[in-house]
Amino acid sequence: MVIRSSLQKWRNYSLKLKVLLFVIVLLIATSLVLPLILKNLLITQLQKQGFQTVELQSLGFNVFSGRLTLDGLTLKTSQAEPLKLQHLEVDLNWLGLLQRRLSLQKVALDNTQIILRFTPGQSLEVAGFTIPLNDTDKKPSTETDQPNPLVALGITMGVDTLRLSNVQLIVELPQGKRQVLIDEITLNHLQSWQPQDLAQLTFKIVIGPDAIGGQLAGDFWVQPFSEIKTLKGNVLLNQFNFARQQAFYPAEVGNLQGLLTTKIALELTQHHSQISLKNNLGLSLKDLQWSLGERAISQTQFDWVGNLNVDWHPTGDLAIRLEGLADSHGFDFKQPNQQLSFQTLHFPHKVSVSQKAGNLQGTYQGDLTLSDLMANLTSPESKQNSTKVNQIALKGQASFEGSLPKTAQEFPRFNFAYQQALALKEGKLHAKAQDLTAALNSFNVSVDGQGKMLDQQLSLDMQTTQSLTDFSATQQELHAAVKDNQWQGKVQVSLPLKASDETADKHNSLQLAVLGNLKLGLLKLDNPKQKTTIVDWQGLSSDIGFTTPQTLALSHFDLQGFKFGQPENATLPLVQWDSLQIDTLNLEDDQSLQIGKVHLERLASALLINPEKQLPQLDQTLAALGRTQHHEESTQDKSQDKSQEKLGDKPIEEKAKKQPVIDIASLTISPDSQLKITTQATVPAIESLVRVKQFEIGAIKSALPKHSTPLDIQVQVDDYAQLSLKGVVEPFGEKVNAQLKADISDLDLYHLSPLIKRDLGYRIESGGLNLQNTTKIVDSKLEAKNHLKLIGFALEKEPAQTKQTSEVKNSILDESNSSEMPDSPKVGAEASGVATALAIDLLRDKNNNIVLDVPISGDLNDPSFHPAQVIRVALQNALTSGSKAMLLMTLQPYGAIALATKYAYDKATAIYLENVKAVVGQATLKPDMDDYLNKVADLLKKQPAVNLKVCGYYTAADQDYLTQKQVSAAELPDRLFKLAQARQGLVKEQLVSKGVESNRLTLCHPSLKDEPQPGVSLSI
């Protein structure tokens, strides 16, 4: 039994040994034959792939160690050698198969050249193997995708070491070839059965021969088989040369040069399809040069460092966070007629955006600083406009939240808030086309706002501030300077995102509302070449409101220290004031202007009128502003303009245009205001100073034509004269209506002598004027009553030229011509002057005063109505009627007889009294003439400046009387002459006896007169 058992064991052992020997022999045979089989099989399969020549020096496979080696593999086509493989080595761990692990202990690829040929949109060819990129080239699959057999068998995979060294990639593109050298790529410890272990990936790639195109290197740790997959490491792209890659860029890129260096430290995590990226990035770009057509950009240095974090969920939720710092130096952009450059840029910034369940949120924070910014623009006329700013700073932050539309018909909805601040320092602008140069020291703007996008409407609500200091501008000969400008206020904007197709009302247009306070410091506008200050003010402040389309509102408006029009040769500006205050002002659509209380503090004006009756100071100011004043107009144009003004004949277009509504609450001027008037249009010149004591004009309402505007004006002229005007007017009525009362006291007429001499022919030697005026205008019908009192009034003695025309006819004092203007200014002035002097002398009272009542009436709508002419005629008529009345009172009843027979005032140089009647044919006066001569003597004694001309005359009755007395014809003329001579001598003798100085009585040569009774004529 024992022996049988032993034999049985030996038989079993022998069988096993045979099997083992068979396996060993089979393995040896396989190890010897298998490489040859594999080599032939590989060559055959490669040839089937379309390669014309397949060269393989050796293929080795050690069944025991699991090592596969392949040397000298070359694949050739008719055009190239897409693959040259020097050495490939693969070590397989057989023992791992016992644990269902496909473990590659080592994979090494050395000294290999691979051609990659890329045809955009068609295919990618790698080492001669074509991968179609067009879906139409793919054959349709009738079977479902089969699962990976290794996965089906539960076999896991892993690589202990994977190394690629000295692998040359030749990339062929339609633009050309580029060589990429993989210096080394290593992958260690990539094992799927140890998912928590970290695998290491390193690589170093050289772009272009001798690394002239740049270098790419990386070092990563990965966990591709873990439930939480991670990739963590660093990438360095060093000195990437854009110029060396020029052949690979499409034509749209243009010419690109520069060196790019990028450092990336990233961490990528994937958990249940949720991806998280943390990236620390550094980017440096040097000597950038880019050009495309006529556009070009150059950049000396650009650097950016920062962090980028991204979280993404398969549901679409996304969160992006970016924080970085950008620095730039030497940037320049050019295109035809335009150039933009800056020296440095510094920009720290933070951005975050997130989306969750269709809702978006985001924030932004940045601080941008630019230095030495310059922009040039060349106009079509080849004139260059340049702008230069020493420093620009833009600092701000913003946030938003909202939702995206779910359908194409919906609009996004957002709420957002933002704060921005812009600061400019030392800016300059030069525009040759407009001959404009501007400069500023600093300009600051800040905005703090919020807004929303809802129901196709964008709404913004902003608090804004702005400041400007030391701004100046020069255009042609004009120079403007602003010392300080400040704004603080609120701005509201509403903008439709989609215009309505049916309506275009105000709800479908931009709505803008501005409310704030504006303060302007010193402002000056002048013309240095002409040495003229045009406008100069010390400060302006106002609350401002504006709403679209055209509504402007001002309140608490105050313009201080204002001056206008001061050439170098003027001691005072044309107009100036300490303060102009307007409590409210509202302008709506250019059709309604409502102004509240207007007050001028310390208004002062200096008006100089030259001999041509022009304002040279105004002309110089307008000329300095680049405008000219046209003084000459044809008489026909003037008459037509005046006729239209009187008759209301407006052009059709002007009639059709709706006149704006003007409403002013009141206008006041402070009591210490003054007006200095100097006129050189007279000889000598006249200079007067008018001081305001009170100036008030009440409410003005153009929409109410019947509204009465009250006014109360009181001024002082020079040292003593007082003028006042009170009453009401209807300034916007279709016809003029007014009730006014004016008073003038202690007005020195000597000061106005040159003006009066021009009209009357006499200069005033002395005199003062008191006037009480009452004016009533009803429907443009003027009725005015003037009560004048002339105190110590005296005219100069009659000029020599007036004596030569002492017999001038057609005096204004002649009743038949009292309403007409003299045809000749010279004749009219002389004639009226002589007659006026006579009337004035007759009207003096015992205190050397003259009192007159001068009524004035007329129709203001009458084209022939001229105020100056009407006043002149009324004054002279008053003198006429006054002197007549005095004569009637003094000489009654004889004066009444003279008036009834119209003997008085038939000449401008003489006033004829009633004749002294004599007995026919005798040198004897009638008995009642003694009483008449007493009255004449009293008149002469009361009026010491009046002289009397005594002229005897004879009549036809005297001739008949002497003829009846038998006086011969030869003696008759002498007898008549002596008769008349005796009569005038008798009248002079009686007047002298009644106390009249004989030198005041002048006799004349007797003559024949056609009078009803003989006697003696008396004329003043």
Short mmCIF file of N, CA and C in Angstrom, two decimals, residues 396-510:
data_model
loop_
_atom_site.label_atom_id
_atom_site.label_comp_id
_atom_site.label_asym_id
_atom_site.label_seq_id
_atom_site.Cartn_x
_atom_site.Cartn_y
_atom_site.Cartn_z
N GLY A 396 -13.67 103.20 -7.92
CA GLY A 396 -15.09 102.96 -7.67
C GLY A 396 -15.38 101.52 -7.33
N GLN A 397 -16.65 101.30 -7.05
CA GLN A 397 -17.14 99.97 -6.77
C GLN A 397 -18.60 99.88 -7.22
N ALA A 398 -19.03 98.67 -7.50
CA ALA A 398 -20.39 98.46 -7.98
C ALA A 398 -20.86 97.07 -7.57
N SER A 399 -22.17 96.90 -7.52
CA SER A 399 -22.77 95.61 -7.22
C SER A 399 -24.10 95.51 -7.95
N PHE A 400 -24.49 94.28 -8.27
CA PHE A 400 -25.77 94.08 -8.95
C PHE A 400 -26.33 92.74 -8.54
N GLU A 401 -27.65 92.62 -8.70
CA GLU A 401 -28.34 91.35 -8.52
C GLU A 401 -29.58 91.37 -9.39
N GLY A 402 -29.92 90.21 -9.92
CA GLY A 402 -31.09 90.16 -10.78
C GLY A 402 -31.28 88.77 -11.35
N SER A 403 -32.11 88.71 -12.38
CA SER A 403 -32.45 87.43 -12.99
C SER A 403 -32.41 87.57 -14.50
N LEU A 404 -32.02 86.48 -15.15
CA LEU A 404 -31.97 86.42 -16.60
C LEU A 404 -33.33 86.02 -17.16
N PRO A 405 -33.65 86.43 -18.38
CA PRO A 405 -34.94 86.04 -18.96
C PRO A 405 -35.01 84.55 -19.24
N LYS A 406 -36.18 84.01 -19.08
CA LYS A 406 -36.39 82.58 -19.34
C LYS A 406 -36.84 82.33 -20.76
N THR A 407 -37.39 83.35 -21.41
CA THR A 407 -37.82 83.22 -22.80
C THR A 407 -37.28 84.40 -23.58
N ALA A 408 -37.33 84.29 -24.92
CA ALA A 408 -36.82 85.36 -25.78
C ALA A 408 -37.67 86.62 -25.67
N GLN A 409 -38.91 86.48 -25.26
CA GLN A 409 -39.79 87.65 -25.15
C GLN A 409 -39.57 88.42 -23.85
N GLU A 410 -38.92 87.81 -22.90
CA GLU A 410 -38.72 88.47 -21.61
C GLU A 410 -37.44 89.32 -21.61
N PHE A 411 -37.37 90.23 -20.65
CA PHE A 411 -36.20 91.07 -20.48
C PHE A 411 -35.56 90.78 -19.12
N PRO A 412 -34.26 90.97 -19.02
CA PRO A 412 -33.61 90.74 -17.72
C PRO A 412 -34.08 91.77 -16.70
N ARG A 413 -34.00 91.38 -15.43
CA ARG A 413 -34.36 92.26 -14.33
C ARG A 413 -33.16 92.36 -13.38
N PHE A 414 -32.76 93.59 -13.10
CA PHE A 414 -31.59 93.79 -12.26
C PHE A 414 -31.78 94.98 -11.33
N ASN A 415 -31.16 94.90 -10.18
CA ASN A 415 -30.96 96.03 -9.28
C ASN A 415 -29.46 96.18 -9.09
N PHE A 416 -28.98 97.40 -9.11
CA PHE A 416 -27.54 97.60 -8.97
C PHE A 416 -27.25 98.90 -8.23
N ALA A 417 -26.06 98.95 -7.67
CA ALA A 417 -25.58 100.13 -6.95
C ALA A 417 -24.11 100.35 -7.34
N TYR A 418 -23.68 101.60 -7.31
CA TYR A 418 -22.33 101.89 -7.77
C TYR A 418 -21.83 103.17 -7.13
N GLN A 419 -20.53 103.24 -6.98
CA GLN A 419 -19.82 104.43 -6.51
C GLN A 419 -18.59 104.60 -7.39
N GLN A 420 -18.50 105.78 -8.01
CA GLN A 420 -17.37 106.04 -8.89
C GLN A 420 -16.82 107.43 -8.61
N ALA A 421 -15.51 107.56 -8.72
CA ALA A 421 -14.85 108.85 -8.53
C ALA A 421 -13.80 109.01 -9.62
N LEU A 422 -13.88 110.12 -10.35
CA LEU A 422 -12.94 110.43 -11.43
C LEU A 422 -12.18 111.69 -11.07
N ALA A 423 -10.85 111.63 -11.20
CA ALA A 423 -10.01 112.79 -10.88
C ALA A 423 -9.02 113.00 -12.02
N LEU A 424 -8.96 114.23 -12.53
CA LEU A 424 -8.02 114.62 -13.56
C LEU A 424 -7.12 115.72 -13.00
N LYS A 425 -5.85 115.64 -13.31
CA LYS A 425 -4.91 116.64 -12.84
C LYS A 425 -4.06 117.13 -14.01
N GLU A 426 -3.94 118.44 -14.09
CA GLU A 426 -3.07 119.10 -15.05
C GLU A 426 -3.35 118.61 -16.47
N GLY A 427 -4.51 119.01 -16.97
CA GLY A 427 -4.89 118.65 -18.33
C GLY A 427 -4.72 119.82 -19.28
N LYS A 428 -4.44 119.51 -20.54
CA LYS A 428 -4.29 120.52 -21.57
C LYS A 428 -4.98 120.05 -22.84
N LEU A 429 -5.58 121.00 -23.54
CA LEU A 429 -6.26 120.73 -24.81
C LEU A 429 -5.83 121.78 -25.82
N HIS A 430 -5.49 121.32 -27.02
CA HIS A 430 -5.13 122.25 -28.09
C HIS A 430 -5.81 121.78 -29.37
N ALA A 431 -6.73 122.57 -29.86
CA ALA A 431 -7.48 122.25 -31.08
C ALA A 431 -7.13 123.30 -32.14
N LYS A 432 -6.29 122.91 -33.08
CA LYS A 432 -5.88 123.87 -34.11
C LYS A 432 -7.03 124.24 -35.02
N ALA A 433 -7.93 123.29 -35.27
CA ALA A 433 -9.04 123.58 -36.18
C ALA A 433 -9.90 124.71 -35.64
N GLN A 434 -10.12 124.73 -34.33
CA GLN A 434 -10.91 125.79 -33.70
C GLN A 434 -10.03 126.87 -33.08
N ASP A 435 -8.71 126.74 -33.25
CA ASP A 435 -7.76 127.68 -32.64
C ASP A 435 -8.05 127.81 -31.15
N LEU A 436 -8.17 126.65 -30.49
CA LEU A 436 -8.57 126.60 -29.09
C LEU A 436 -7.47 125.93 -28.27
N THR A 437 -7.14 126.56 -27.15
CA THR A 437 -6.21 125.99 -26.18
C THR A 437 -6.84 126.07 -24.81
N ALA A 438 -6.84 124.96 -24.07
CA ALA A 438 -7.46 124.93 -22.74
C ALA A 438 -6.53 124.19 -21.78
N ALA A 439 -6.63 124.56 -20.51
CA ALA A 439 -5.82 123.91 -19.48
C ALA A 439 -6.60 123.93 -18.17
N LEU A 440 -6.37 122.90 -17.35
CA LEU A 440 -6.99 122.84 -16.03
C LEU A 440 -6.00 122.26 -15.03
N ASN A 441 -6.18 122.67 -13.80
CA ASN A 441 -5.33 122.15 -12.73
C ASN A 441 -5.88 120.83 -12.20
N SER A 442 -7.18 120.80 -11.92
CA SER A 442 -7.78 119.55 -11.44
C SER A 442 -9.26 119.54 -11.76
N PHE A 443 -9.76 118.34 -11.96
CA PHE A 443 -11.19 118.12 -12.24
C PHE A 443 -11.59 116.84 -11.55
N ASN A 444 -12.62 116.90 -10.70
CA ASN A 444 -13.04 115.74 -9.92
C ASN A 444 -14.55 115.54 -10.06
N VAL A 445 -14.93 114.30 -10.25
CA VAL A 445 -16.35 113.92 -10.34
C VAL A 445 -16.54 112.66 -9.52
N SER A 446 -17.58 112.63 -8.71
CA SER A 446 -17.93 111.41 -7.98
C SER A 446 -19.41 111.14 -8.15
N VAL A 447 -19.74 109.86 -8.26
CA VAL A 447 -21.12 109.42 -8.46
C VAL A 447 -21.40 108.31 -7.48
N ASP A 448 -22.48 108.45 -6.74
CA ASP A 448 -22.93 107.42 -5.80
C ASP A 448 -24.39 107.15 -6.13
N GLY A 449 -24.65 106.01 -6.75
CA GLY A 449 -26.01 105.81 -7.23
C GLY A 449 -26.46 104.37 -7.15
N GLN A 450 -27.71 104.22 -7.54
CA GLN A 450 -28.31 102.91 -7.62
C GLN A 450 -29.31 102.92 -8.77
N GLY A 451 -29.65 101.74 -9.23
CA GLY A 451 -30.56 101.68 -10.37
C GLY A 451 -31.23 100.32 -10.46
N LYS A 452 -32.11 100.23 -11.43
CA LYS A 452 -32.80 98.98 -11.66
C LYS A 452 -33.21 98.88 -13.12
N MET A 453 -33.30 97.65 -13.58
CA MET A 453 -33.76 97.32 -14.93
C MET A 453 -35.00 96.45 -14.76
N LEU A 454 -36.15 97.03 -15.09
CA LEU A 454 -37.41 96.34 -14.83
C LEU A 454 -38.42 96.75 -15.87
N ASP A 455 -39.16 95.77 -16.38
CA ASP A 455 -40.24 96.02 -17.34
C ASP A 455 -39.77 96.87 -18.51
N GLN A 456 -38.66 96.46 -19.13
CA GLN A 456 -38.12 97.13 -20.31
C GLN A 456 -37.74 98.59 -20.03
N GLN A 457 -37.42 98.88 -18.80
CA GLN A 457 -37.10 100.25 -18.42
C GLN A 457 -35.85 100.24 -17.55
N LEU A 458 -34.91 101.13 -17.87
CA LEU A 458 -33.70 101.30 -17.08
C LEU A 458 -33.82 102.59 -16.27
N SER A 459 -33.66 102.50 -14.96
CA SER A 459 -33.78 103.66 -14.08
C SER A 459 -32.50 103.82 -13.28
N LEU A 460 -32.02 105.06 -13.20
CA LEU A 460 -30.82 105.38 -12.45
C LEU A 460 -31.12 106.51 -11.48
N ASP A 461 -30.57 106.40 -10.29
CA ASP A 461 -30.73 107.43 -9.27
C ASP A 461 -29.34 107.69 -8.68
N MET A 462 -28.79 108.90 -8.92
CA MET A 462 -27.39 109.15 -8.59
C MET A 462 -27.24 110.41 -7.75
N GLN A 463 -26.34 110.35 -6.79
CA GLN A 463 -25.85 111.53 -6.08
C GLN A 463 -24.49 111.87 -6.68
N THR A 464 -24.34 113.10 -7.16
CA THR A 464 -23.12 113.47 -7.88
C THR A 464 -22.47 114.70 -7.26
N THR A 465 -21.17 114.72 -7.31
CA THR A 465 -20.40 115.91 -6.94
C THR A 465 -19.35 116.14 -8.02
N GLN A 466 -19.01 117.40 -8.21
CA GLN A 466 -18.03 117.77 -9.24
C GLN A 466 -17.30 119.02 -8.81
N SER A 467 -16.01 119.06 -9.09
CA SER A 467 -15.22 120.25 -8.78
C SER A 467 -14.21 120.46 -9.90
N LEU A 468 -13.97 121.73 -10.20
CA LEU A 468 -13.02 122.12 -11.24
C LEU A 468 -12.23 123.31 -10.71
N THR A 469 -10.92 123.24 -10.78
CA THR A 469 -10.09 124.33 -10.28
C THR A 469 -9.11 124.77 -11.36
N ASP A 470 -8.92 126.09 -11.41
CA ASP A 470 -7.92 126.71 -12.29
C ASP A 470 -8.05 126.23 -13.73
N PHE A 471 -9.22 126.49 -14.30
CA PHE A 471 -9.44 126.17 -15.71
C PHE A 471 -9.24 127.43 -16.54
N SER A 472 -8.57 127.29 -17.66
CA SER A 472 -8.37 128.42 -18.57
C SER A 472 -8.48 127.93 -20.00
N ALA A 473 -8.94 128.82 -20.87
CA ALA A 473 -9.09 128.47 -22.29
C ALA A 473 -8.84 129.72 -23.13
N THR A 474 -8.21 129.51 -24.27
CA THR A 474 -7.93 130.59 -25.21
C THR A 474 -8.38 130.15 -26.59
N GLN A 475 -9.21 130.97 -27.22
CA GLN A 475 -9.67 130.70 -28.58
C GLN A 475 -9.53 131.98 -29.38
N GLN A 476 -8.69 131.90 -30.40
CA GLN A 476 -8.36 133.08 -31.19
C GLN A 476 -7.86 134.17 -30.25
N GLU A 477 -8.57 135.30 -30.15
CA GLU A 477 -8.11 136.38 -29.28
C GLU A 477 -8.75 136.35 -27.91
N LEU A 478 -9.68 135.42 -27.67
CA LEU A 478 -10.41 135.39 -26.41
C LEU A 478 -9.71 134.48 -25.40
N HIS A 479 -9.75 134.89 -24.14
CA HIS A 479 -9.18 134.10 -23.07
C HIS A 479 -10.18 134.04 -21.93
N ALA A 480 -10.45 132.82 -21.43
CA ALA A 480 -11.38 132.60 -20.33
C ALA A 480 -10.67 131.87 -19.22
N ALA A 481 -10.99 132.23 -17.98
CA ALA A 481 -10.39 131.58 -16.82
C ALA A 481 -11.45 131.38 -15.75
N VAL A 482 -11.46 130.18 -15.15
CA VAL A 482 -12.36 129.85 -14.06
C VAL A 482 -11.51 129.38 -12.89
N LYS A 483 -11.67 130.03 -11.75
CA LYS A 483 -10.87 129.68 -10.59
C LYS A 483 -11.37 128.42 -9.91
N ASP A 484 -12.67 128.34 -9.71
CA ASP A 484 -13.22 127.20 -8.96
C ASP A 484 -14.65 126.95 -9.42
N ASN A 485 -14.98 125.68 -9.54
CA ASN A 485 -16.33 125.29 -9.97
C ASN A 485 -16.73 124.06 -9.17
N GLN A 486 -17.89 124.13 -8.52
CA GLN A 486 -18.33 123.01 -7.69
C GLN A 486 -19.80 122.71 -7.97
N TRP A 487 -20.11 121.43 -7.99
CA TRP A 487 -21.48 120.97 -8.19
C TRP A 487 -21.76 119.84 -7.22
N GLN A 488 -22.94 119.84 -6.67
CA GLN A 488 -23.39 118.75 -5.82
C GLN A 488 -24.89 118.58 -6.02
N GLY A 489 -25.30 117.39 -6.38
CA GLY A 489 -26.72 117.24 -6.64
C GLY A 489 -27.12 115.81 -6.94
N LYS A 490 -28.34 115.68 -7.39
CA LYS A 490 -28.96 114.39 -7.64
C LYS A 490 -29.40 114.33 -9.10
N VAL A 491 -29.16 113.17 -9.72
CA VAL A 491 -29.52 112.96 -11.12
C VAL A 491 -30.35 111.69 -11.21
N GLN A 492 -31.48 111.78 -11.89
CA GLN A 492 -32.35 110.63 -12.11
C GLN A 492 -32.55 110.45 -13.61
N VAL A 493 -32.37 109.21 -14.07
CA VAL A 493 -32.48 108.88 -15.49
C VAL A 493 -33.42 107.70 -15.65
N SER A 494 -34.30 107.81 -16.61
CA SER A 494 -35.18 106.70 -16.98
C SER A 494 -35.11 106.53 -18.49
N LEU A 495 -34.71 105.33 -18.92
CA LEU A 495 -34.47 105.09 -20.34
C LEU A 495 -35.17 103.81 -20.77
N PRO A 496 -36.03 103.87 -21.79
CA PRO A 496 -36.66 102.65 -22.29
C PRO A 496 -35.65 101.78 -23.03
N LEU A 497 -35.72 100.47 -22.78
CA LEU A 497 -34.82 99.54 -23.45
C LEU A 497 -35.35 99.07 -24.79
N LYS A 498 -36.63 99.30 -25.01
CA LYS A 498 -37.22 98.92 -26.29
C LYS A 498 -38.29 99.95 -26.62
N ALA A 499 -38.13 100.62 -27.79
CA ALA A 499 -39.08 101.65 -28.18
C ALA A 499 -40.40 101.03 -28.60
N SER A 500 -41.46 101.72 -28.30
CA SER A 500 -42.79 101.25 -28.67
C SER A 500 -43.02 101.47 -30.16
N ASP A 501 -43.64 100.49 -30.81
CA ASP A 501 -43.95 100.62 -32.24
C ASP A 501 -45.22 101.41 -32.48
N GLU A 502 -46.03 101.59 -31.47
CA GLU A 502 -47.33 102.22 -31.66
C GLU A 502 -47.35 103.67 -31.20
N THR A 503 -46.67 103.97 -30.13
CA THR A 503 -46.71 105.32 -29.59
C THR A 503 -45.30 105.83 -29.40
N ALA A 504 -45.19 107.13 -29.34
CA ALA A 504 -43.90 107.78 -29.11
C ALA A 504 -44.07 108.86 -28.07
N ASP A 505 -44.87 108.59 -27.05
CA ASP A 505 -45.12 109.61 -26.03
C ASP A 505 -43.93 109.70 -25.10
N LYS A 506 -44.10 110.54 -24.10
CA LYS A 506 -42.98 110.83 -23.20
C LYS A 506 -42.55 109.61 -22.40
N HIS A 507 -43.41 108.60 -22.26
CA HIS A 507 -43.05 107.41 -21.49
C HIS A 507 -42.10 106.52 -22.27
N ASN A 508 -41.97 106.73 -23.58
CA ASN A 508 -41.12 105.91 -24.42
C ASN A 508 -39.87 106.68 -24.85
N SER A 509 -39.47 107.70 -24.12
CA SER A 509 -38.28 108.47 -24.44
C SER A 509 -37.47 108.67 -23.18
N LEU A 510 -36.29 109.17 -23.37
CA LEU A 510 -35.39 109.41 -22.24
C LEU A 510 -35.98 110.44 -21.29
#
